[in-house]
PDB file of C-alpha atoms and ligand atoms in Angstrom:
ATOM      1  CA  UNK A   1     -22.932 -49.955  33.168  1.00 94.00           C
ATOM      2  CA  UNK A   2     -20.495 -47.549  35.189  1.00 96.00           C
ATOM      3  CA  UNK A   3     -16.958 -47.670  35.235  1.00 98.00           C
ATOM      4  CA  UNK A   4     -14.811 -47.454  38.147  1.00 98.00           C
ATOM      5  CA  UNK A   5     -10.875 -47.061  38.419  1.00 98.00           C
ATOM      6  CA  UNK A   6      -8.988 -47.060  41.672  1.00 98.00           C
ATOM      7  CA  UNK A   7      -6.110 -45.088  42.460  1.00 98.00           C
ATOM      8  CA  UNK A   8      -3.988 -47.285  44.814  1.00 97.00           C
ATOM      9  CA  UNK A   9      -0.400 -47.271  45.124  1.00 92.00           C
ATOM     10  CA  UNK A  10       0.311 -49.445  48.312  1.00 89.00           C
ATOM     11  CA  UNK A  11      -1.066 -52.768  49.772  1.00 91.00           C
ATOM     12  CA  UNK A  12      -4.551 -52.299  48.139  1.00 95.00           C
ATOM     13  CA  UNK A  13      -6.955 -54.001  51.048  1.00 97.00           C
ATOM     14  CA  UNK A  14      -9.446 -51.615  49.979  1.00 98.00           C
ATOM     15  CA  UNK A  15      -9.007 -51.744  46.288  1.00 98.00           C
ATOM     16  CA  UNK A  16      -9.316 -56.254  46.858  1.00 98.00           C
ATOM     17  CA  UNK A  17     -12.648 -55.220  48.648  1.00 98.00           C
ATOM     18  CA  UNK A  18     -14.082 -52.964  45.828  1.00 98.00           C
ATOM     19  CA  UNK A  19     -13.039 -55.635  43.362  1.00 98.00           C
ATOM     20  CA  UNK A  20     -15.069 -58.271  45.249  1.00 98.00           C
ATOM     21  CA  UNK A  21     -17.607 -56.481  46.007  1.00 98.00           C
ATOM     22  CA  UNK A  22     -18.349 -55.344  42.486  1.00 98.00           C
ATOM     23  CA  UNK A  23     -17.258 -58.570  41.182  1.00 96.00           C
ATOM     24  CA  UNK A  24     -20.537 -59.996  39.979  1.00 94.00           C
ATOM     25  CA  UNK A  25     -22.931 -56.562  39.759  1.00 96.00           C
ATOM     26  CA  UNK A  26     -24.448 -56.096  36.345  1.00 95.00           C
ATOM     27  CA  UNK A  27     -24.278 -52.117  36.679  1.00 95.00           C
ATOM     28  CA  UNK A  28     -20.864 -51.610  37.800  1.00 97.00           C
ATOM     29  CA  UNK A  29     -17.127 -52.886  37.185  1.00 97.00           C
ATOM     30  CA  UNK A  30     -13.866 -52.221  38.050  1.00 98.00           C
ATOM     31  CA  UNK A  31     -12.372 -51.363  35.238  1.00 95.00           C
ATOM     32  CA  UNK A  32      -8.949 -49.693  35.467  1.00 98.00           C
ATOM     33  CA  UNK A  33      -6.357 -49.658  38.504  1.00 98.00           C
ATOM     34  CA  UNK A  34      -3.999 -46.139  38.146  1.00 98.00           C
ATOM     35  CA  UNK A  35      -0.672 -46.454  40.592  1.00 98.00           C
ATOM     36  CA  UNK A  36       2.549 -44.103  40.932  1.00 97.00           C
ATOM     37  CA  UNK A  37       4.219 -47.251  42.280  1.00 96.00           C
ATOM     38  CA  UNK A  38       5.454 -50.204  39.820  1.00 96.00           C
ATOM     39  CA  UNK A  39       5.707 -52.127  42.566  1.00 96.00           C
ATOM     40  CA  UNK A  40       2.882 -51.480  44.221  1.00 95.00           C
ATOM     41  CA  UNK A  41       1.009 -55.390  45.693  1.00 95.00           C
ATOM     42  CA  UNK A  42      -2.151 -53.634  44.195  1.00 95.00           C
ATOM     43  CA  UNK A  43      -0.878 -54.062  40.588  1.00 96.00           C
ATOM     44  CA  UNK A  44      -0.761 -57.643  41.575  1.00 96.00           C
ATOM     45  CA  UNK A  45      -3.888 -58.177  42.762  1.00 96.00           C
ATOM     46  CA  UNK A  46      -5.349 -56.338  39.445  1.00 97.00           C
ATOM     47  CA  UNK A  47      -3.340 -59.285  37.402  1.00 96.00           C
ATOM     48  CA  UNK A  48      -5.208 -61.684  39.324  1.00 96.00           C
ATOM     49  CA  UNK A  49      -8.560 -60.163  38.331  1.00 97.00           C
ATOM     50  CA  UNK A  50      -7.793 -59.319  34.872  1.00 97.00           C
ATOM     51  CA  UNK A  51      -8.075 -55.492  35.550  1.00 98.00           C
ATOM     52  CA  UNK A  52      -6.114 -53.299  33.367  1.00 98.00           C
ATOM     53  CA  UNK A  53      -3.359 -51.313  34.858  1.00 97.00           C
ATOM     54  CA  UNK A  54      -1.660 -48.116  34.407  1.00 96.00           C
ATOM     55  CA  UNK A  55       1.690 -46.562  36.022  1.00 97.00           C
ATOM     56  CA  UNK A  56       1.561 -42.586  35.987  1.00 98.00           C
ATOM     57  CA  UNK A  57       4.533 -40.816  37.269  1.00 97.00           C
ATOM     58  CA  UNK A  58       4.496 -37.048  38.562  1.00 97.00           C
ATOM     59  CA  UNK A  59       4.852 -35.361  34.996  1.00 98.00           C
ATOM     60  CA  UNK A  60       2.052 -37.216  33.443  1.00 97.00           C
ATOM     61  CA  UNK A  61       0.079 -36.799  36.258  1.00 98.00           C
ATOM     62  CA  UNK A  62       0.606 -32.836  36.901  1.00 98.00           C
ATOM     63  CA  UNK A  63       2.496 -31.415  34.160  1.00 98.00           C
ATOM     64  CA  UNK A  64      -0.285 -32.946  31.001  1.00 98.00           C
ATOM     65  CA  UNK A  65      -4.008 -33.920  30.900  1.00 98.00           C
ATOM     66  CA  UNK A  66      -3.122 -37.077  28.970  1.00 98.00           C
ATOM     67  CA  UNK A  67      -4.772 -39.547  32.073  1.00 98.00           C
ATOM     68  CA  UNK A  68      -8.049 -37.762  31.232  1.00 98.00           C
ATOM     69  CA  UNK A  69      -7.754 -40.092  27.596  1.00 98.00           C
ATOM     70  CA  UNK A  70      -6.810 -43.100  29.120  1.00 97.00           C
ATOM     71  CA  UNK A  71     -10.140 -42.149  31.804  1.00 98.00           C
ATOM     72  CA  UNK A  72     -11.614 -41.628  28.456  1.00 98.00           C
ATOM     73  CA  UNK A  73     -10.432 -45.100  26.631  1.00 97.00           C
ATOM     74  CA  UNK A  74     -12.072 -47.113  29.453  1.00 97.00           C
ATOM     75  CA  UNK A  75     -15.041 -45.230  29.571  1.00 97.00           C
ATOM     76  CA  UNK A  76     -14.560 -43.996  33.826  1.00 98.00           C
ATOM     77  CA  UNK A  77     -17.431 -42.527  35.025  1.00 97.00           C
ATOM     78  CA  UNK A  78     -16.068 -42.285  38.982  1.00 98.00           C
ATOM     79  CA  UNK A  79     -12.974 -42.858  40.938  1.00 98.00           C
ATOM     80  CA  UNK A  80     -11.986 -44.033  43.851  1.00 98.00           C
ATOM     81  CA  UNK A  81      -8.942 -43.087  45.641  1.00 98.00           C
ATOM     82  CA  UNK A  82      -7.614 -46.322  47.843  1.00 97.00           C
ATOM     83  CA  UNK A  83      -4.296 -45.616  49.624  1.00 94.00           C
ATOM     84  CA  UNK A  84      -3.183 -42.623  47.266  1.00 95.00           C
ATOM     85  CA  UNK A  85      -1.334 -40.878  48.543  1.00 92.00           C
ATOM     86  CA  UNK A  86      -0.658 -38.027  45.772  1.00 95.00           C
ATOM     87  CA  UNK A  87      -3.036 -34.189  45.466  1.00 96.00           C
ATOM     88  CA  UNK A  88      -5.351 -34.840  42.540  1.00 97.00           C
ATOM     89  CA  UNK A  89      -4.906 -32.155  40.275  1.00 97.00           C
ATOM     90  CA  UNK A  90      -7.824 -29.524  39.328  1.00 97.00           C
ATOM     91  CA  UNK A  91      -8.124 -30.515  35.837  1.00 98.00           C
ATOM     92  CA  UNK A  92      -8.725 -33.911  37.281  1.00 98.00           C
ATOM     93  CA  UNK A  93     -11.483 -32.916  39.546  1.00 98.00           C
ATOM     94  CA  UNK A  94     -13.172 -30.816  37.554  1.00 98.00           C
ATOM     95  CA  UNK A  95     -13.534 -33.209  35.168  1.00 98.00           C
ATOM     96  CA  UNK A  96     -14.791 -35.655  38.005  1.00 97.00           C
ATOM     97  CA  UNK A  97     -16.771 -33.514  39.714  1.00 94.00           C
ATOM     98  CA  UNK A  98     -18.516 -34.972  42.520  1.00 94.00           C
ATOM     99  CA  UNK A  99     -17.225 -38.587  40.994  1.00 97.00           C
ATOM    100  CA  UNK A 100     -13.613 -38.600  43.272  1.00 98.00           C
ATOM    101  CA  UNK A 101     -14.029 -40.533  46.608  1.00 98.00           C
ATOM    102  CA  UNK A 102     -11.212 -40.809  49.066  1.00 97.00           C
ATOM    103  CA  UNK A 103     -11.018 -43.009  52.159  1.00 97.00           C
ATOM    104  CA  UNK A 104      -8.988 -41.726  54.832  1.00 97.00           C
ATOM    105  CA  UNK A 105      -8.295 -43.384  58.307  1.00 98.00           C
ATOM    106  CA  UNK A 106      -9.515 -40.827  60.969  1.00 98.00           C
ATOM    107  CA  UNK A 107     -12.547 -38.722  61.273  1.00 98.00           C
ATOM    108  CA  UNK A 108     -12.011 -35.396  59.199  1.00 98.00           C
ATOM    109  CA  UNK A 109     -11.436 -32.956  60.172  1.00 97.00           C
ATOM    110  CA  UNK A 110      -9.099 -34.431  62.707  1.00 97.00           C
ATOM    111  CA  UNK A 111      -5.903 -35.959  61.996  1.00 98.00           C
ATOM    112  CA  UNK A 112      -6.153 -34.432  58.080  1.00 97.00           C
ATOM    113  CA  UNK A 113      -4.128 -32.590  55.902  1.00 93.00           C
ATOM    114  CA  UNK A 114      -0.626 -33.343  54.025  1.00 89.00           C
ATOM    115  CA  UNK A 115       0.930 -35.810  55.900  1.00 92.00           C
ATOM    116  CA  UNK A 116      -1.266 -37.520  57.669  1.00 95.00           C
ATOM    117  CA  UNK A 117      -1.570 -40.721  55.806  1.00 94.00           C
ATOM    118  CA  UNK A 118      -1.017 -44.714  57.090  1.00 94.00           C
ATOM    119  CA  UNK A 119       0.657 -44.870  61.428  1.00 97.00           C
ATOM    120  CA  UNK A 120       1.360 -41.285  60.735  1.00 97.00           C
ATOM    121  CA  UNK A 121      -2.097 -40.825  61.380  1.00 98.00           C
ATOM    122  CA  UNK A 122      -2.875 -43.600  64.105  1.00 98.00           C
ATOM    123  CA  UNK A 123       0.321 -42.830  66.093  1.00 98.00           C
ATOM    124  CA  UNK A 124      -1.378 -38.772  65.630  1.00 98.00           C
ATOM    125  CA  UNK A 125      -4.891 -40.184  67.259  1.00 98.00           C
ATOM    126  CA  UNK A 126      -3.046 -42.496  70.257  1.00 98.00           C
ATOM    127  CA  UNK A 127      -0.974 -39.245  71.142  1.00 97.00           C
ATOM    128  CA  UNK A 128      -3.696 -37.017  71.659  1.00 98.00           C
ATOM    129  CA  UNK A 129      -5.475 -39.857  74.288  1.00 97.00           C
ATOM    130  CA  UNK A 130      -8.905 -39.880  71.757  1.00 98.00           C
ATOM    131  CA  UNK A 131     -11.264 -42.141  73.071  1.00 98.00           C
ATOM    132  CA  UNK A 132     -12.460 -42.783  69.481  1.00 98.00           C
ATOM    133  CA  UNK A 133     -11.111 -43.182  65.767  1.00 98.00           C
ATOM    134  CA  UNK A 134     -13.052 -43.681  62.861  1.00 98.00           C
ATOM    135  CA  UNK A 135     -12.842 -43.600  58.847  1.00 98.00           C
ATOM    136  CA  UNK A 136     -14.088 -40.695  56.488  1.00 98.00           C
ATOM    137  CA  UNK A 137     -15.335 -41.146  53.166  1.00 98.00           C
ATOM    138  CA  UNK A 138     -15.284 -37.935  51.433  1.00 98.00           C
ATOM    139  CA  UNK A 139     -15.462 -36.239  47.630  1.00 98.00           C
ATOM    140  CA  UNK A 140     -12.196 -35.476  46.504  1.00 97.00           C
ATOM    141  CA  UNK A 141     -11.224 -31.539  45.703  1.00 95.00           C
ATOM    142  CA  UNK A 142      -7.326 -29.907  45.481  1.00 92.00           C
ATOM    143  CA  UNK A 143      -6.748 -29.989  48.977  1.00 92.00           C
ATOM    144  CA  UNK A 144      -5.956 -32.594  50.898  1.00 92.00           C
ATOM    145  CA  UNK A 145      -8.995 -34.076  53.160  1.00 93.00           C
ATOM    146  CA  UNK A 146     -11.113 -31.101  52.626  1.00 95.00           C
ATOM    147  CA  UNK A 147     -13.814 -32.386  50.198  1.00 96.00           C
ATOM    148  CA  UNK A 148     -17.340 -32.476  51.519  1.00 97.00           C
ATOM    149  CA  UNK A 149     -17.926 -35.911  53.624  1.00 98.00           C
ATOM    150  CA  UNK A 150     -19.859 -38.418  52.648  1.00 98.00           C
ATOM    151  CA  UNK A 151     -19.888 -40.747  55.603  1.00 98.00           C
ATOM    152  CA  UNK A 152     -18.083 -41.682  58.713  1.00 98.00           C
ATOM    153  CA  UNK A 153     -18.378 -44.764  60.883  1.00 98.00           C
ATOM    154  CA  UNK A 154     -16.447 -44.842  64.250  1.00 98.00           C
ATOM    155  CA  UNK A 155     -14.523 -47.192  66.672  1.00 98.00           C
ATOM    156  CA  UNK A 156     -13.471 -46.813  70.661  1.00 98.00           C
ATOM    157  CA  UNK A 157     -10.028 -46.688  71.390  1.00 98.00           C
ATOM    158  CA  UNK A 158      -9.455 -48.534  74.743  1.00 97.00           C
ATOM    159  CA  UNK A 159      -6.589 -47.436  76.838  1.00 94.00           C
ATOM    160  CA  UNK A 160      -4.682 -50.275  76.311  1.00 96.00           C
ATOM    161  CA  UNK A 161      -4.954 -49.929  72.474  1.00 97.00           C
ATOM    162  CA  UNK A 162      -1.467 -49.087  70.657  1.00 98.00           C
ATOM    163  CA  UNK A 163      -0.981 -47.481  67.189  1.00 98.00           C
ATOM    164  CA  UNK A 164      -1.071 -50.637  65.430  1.00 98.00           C
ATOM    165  CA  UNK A 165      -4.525 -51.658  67.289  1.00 98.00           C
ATOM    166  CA  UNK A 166      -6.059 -48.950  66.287  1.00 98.00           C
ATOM    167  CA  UNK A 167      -5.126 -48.945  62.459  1.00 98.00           C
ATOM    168  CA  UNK A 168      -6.166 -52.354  63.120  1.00 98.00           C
ATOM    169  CA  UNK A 169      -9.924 -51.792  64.358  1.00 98.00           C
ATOM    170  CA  UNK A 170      -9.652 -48.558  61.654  1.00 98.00           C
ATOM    171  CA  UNK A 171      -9.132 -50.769  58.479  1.00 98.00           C
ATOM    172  CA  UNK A 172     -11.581 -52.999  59.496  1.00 98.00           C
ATOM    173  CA  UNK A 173     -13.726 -49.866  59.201  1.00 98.00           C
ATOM    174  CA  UNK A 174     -12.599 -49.583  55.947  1.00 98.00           C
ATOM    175  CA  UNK A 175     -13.463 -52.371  54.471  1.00 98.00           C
ATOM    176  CA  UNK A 176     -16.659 -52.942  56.283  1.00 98.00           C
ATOM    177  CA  UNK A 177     -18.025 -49.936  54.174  1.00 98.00           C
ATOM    178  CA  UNK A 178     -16.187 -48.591  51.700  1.00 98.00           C
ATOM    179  CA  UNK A 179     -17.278 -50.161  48.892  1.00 98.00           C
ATOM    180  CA  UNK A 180     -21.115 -50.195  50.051  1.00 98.00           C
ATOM    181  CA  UNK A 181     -20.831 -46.175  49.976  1.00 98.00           C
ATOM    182  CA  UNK A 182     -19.394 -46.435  46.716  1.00 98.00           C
ATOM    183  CA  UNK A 183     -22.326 -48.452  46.085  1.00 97.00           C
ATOM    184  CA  UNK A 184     -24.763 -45.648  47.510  1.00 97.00           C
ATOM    185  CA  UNK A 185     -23.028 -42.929  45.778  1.00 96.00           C
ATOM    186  CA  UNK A 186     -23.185 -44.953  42.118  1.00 96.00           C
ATOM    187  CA  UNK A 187     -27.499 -45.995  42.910  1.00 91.00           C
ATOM    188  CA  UNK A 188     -28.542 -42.213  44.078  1.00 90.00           C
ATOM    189  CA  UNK A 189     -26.384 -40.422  41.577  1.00 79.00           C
ATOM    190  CA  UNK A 190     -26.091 -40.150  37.578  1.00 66.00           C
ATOM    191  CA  UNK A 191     -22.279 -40.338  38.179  1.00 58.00           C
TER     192      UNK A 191
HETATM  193  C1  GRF B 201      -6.029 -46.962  54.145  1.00 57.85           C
HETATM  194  O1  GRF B 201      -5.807 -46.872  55.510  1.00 57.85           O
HETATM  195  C2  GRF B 201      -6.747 -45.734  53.652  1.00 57.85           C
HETATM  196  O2  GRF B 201      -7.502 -45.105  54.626  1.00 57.85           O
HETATM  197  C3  GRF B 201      -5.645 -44.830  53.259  1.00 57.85           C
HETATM  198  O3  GRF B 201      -4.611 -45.660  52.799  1.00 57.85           O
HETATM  199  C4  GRF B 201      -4.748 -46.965  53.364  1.00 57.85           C
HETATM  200  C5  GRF B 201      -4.727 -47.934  52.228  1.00 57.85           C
HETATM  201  O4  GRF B 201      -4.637 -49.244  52.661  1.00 57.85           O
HETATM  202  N1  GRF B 201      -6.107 -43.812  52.361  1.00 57.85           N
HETATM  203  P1  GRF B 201      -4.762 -50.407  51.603  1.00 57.85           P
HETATM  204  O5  GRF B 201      -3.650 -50.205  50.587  1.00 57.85           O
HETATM  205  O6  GRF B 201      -6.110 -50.320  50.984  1.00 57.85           O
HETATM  206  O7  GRF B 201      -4.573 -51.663  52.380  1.00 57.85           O
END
């Protein structure tokens, strides 16, 4: 069995579709659901499920190594970052290596980088006139967006399409295939 814990600190859309997903599948569960905000909907959600939950604030998370225990406790094997917004730490990625997935709303390396995160990235995409938008799913390293990518899937952008459309058609994306790579990842690799 693998163990997966998402790193969500907002709405959570994409952490509700992992949990379904892998709701019933004998070979992987969603195990653990790590937030910097108390108040995050996501922590809700995990209640509903009966997934454990754990609030980290900036000096657990950067100044100690103490999350890689808790990891430890529930046995993670790979993580997936859903609407977290925070740099993962090298400790943390080292000891993840290749086992850190992010989702972000554009296709990388476009509209990347500290920043660009939620409209800031739609309203980014509908200022420049692109024709298209997309999702990447990428491995996670220190920087922001610039882990190798995994997969992309794209979307047209008609000219009538505001911001909010396109985050619209964009999440959609998202939740069309985010947990299915996850999937991938988990069946071709020992992670
Ligand atoms: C998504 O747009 C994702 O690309 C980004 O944060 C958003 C999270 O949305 N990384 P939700 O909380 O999963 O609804």
């Amino acid at each position: 069995m693998k163990h997966i814990a998402i790193f969500a600190s907002g709405t959570g859309s994409n952490a509700r579709k992992i949990v379904d997903y892998f709701r019933d599948n004998e070979h992987v569960k969603v195990n653990l659901i790590i937030s910097n905000n108390a108040n995050a909907p996501v922590l809700e959600m995990a209640k509903d499920n009966g997934i454990d939950t754990f609030i980290i604030n900036r000096d657990y998370f950067y100044d100690s190594t103490q999350i890689l225990s808790e990891l430890n406790t529930f046995a993670i094997d790979f993580i997936a970052l859903a609407g977290f917004l925070w740099l993962i730490p090298t400790y943390l990625v080292n000891a993840y290596n290749q086992a850190i997935v992010n989702i972000h709303p554009a296709l990388l390396p476009k509209y990347g980088g500290k920043g660009m995160y939620g409209m800031n990235v739609h309203k980014a995409v509908y200022e420049a006139k692109e024709k298209e938008t997309g999702i990447t799913i990428h491995f996670v390293n220190e920087k922001y967006d610039e882990g190798a990518i995994i997969f992309q899937a794209t979307c047209s952008i008609s000219s009538e399409d505001t911001p909010k459309e396109i985050a619209k058609k964009v999440l959609q994306l998202e939740h069309q295939y985010f947990s299915k790579v996850i999937d991938d990842i988990l069946m071709t690799t020992n992670k």
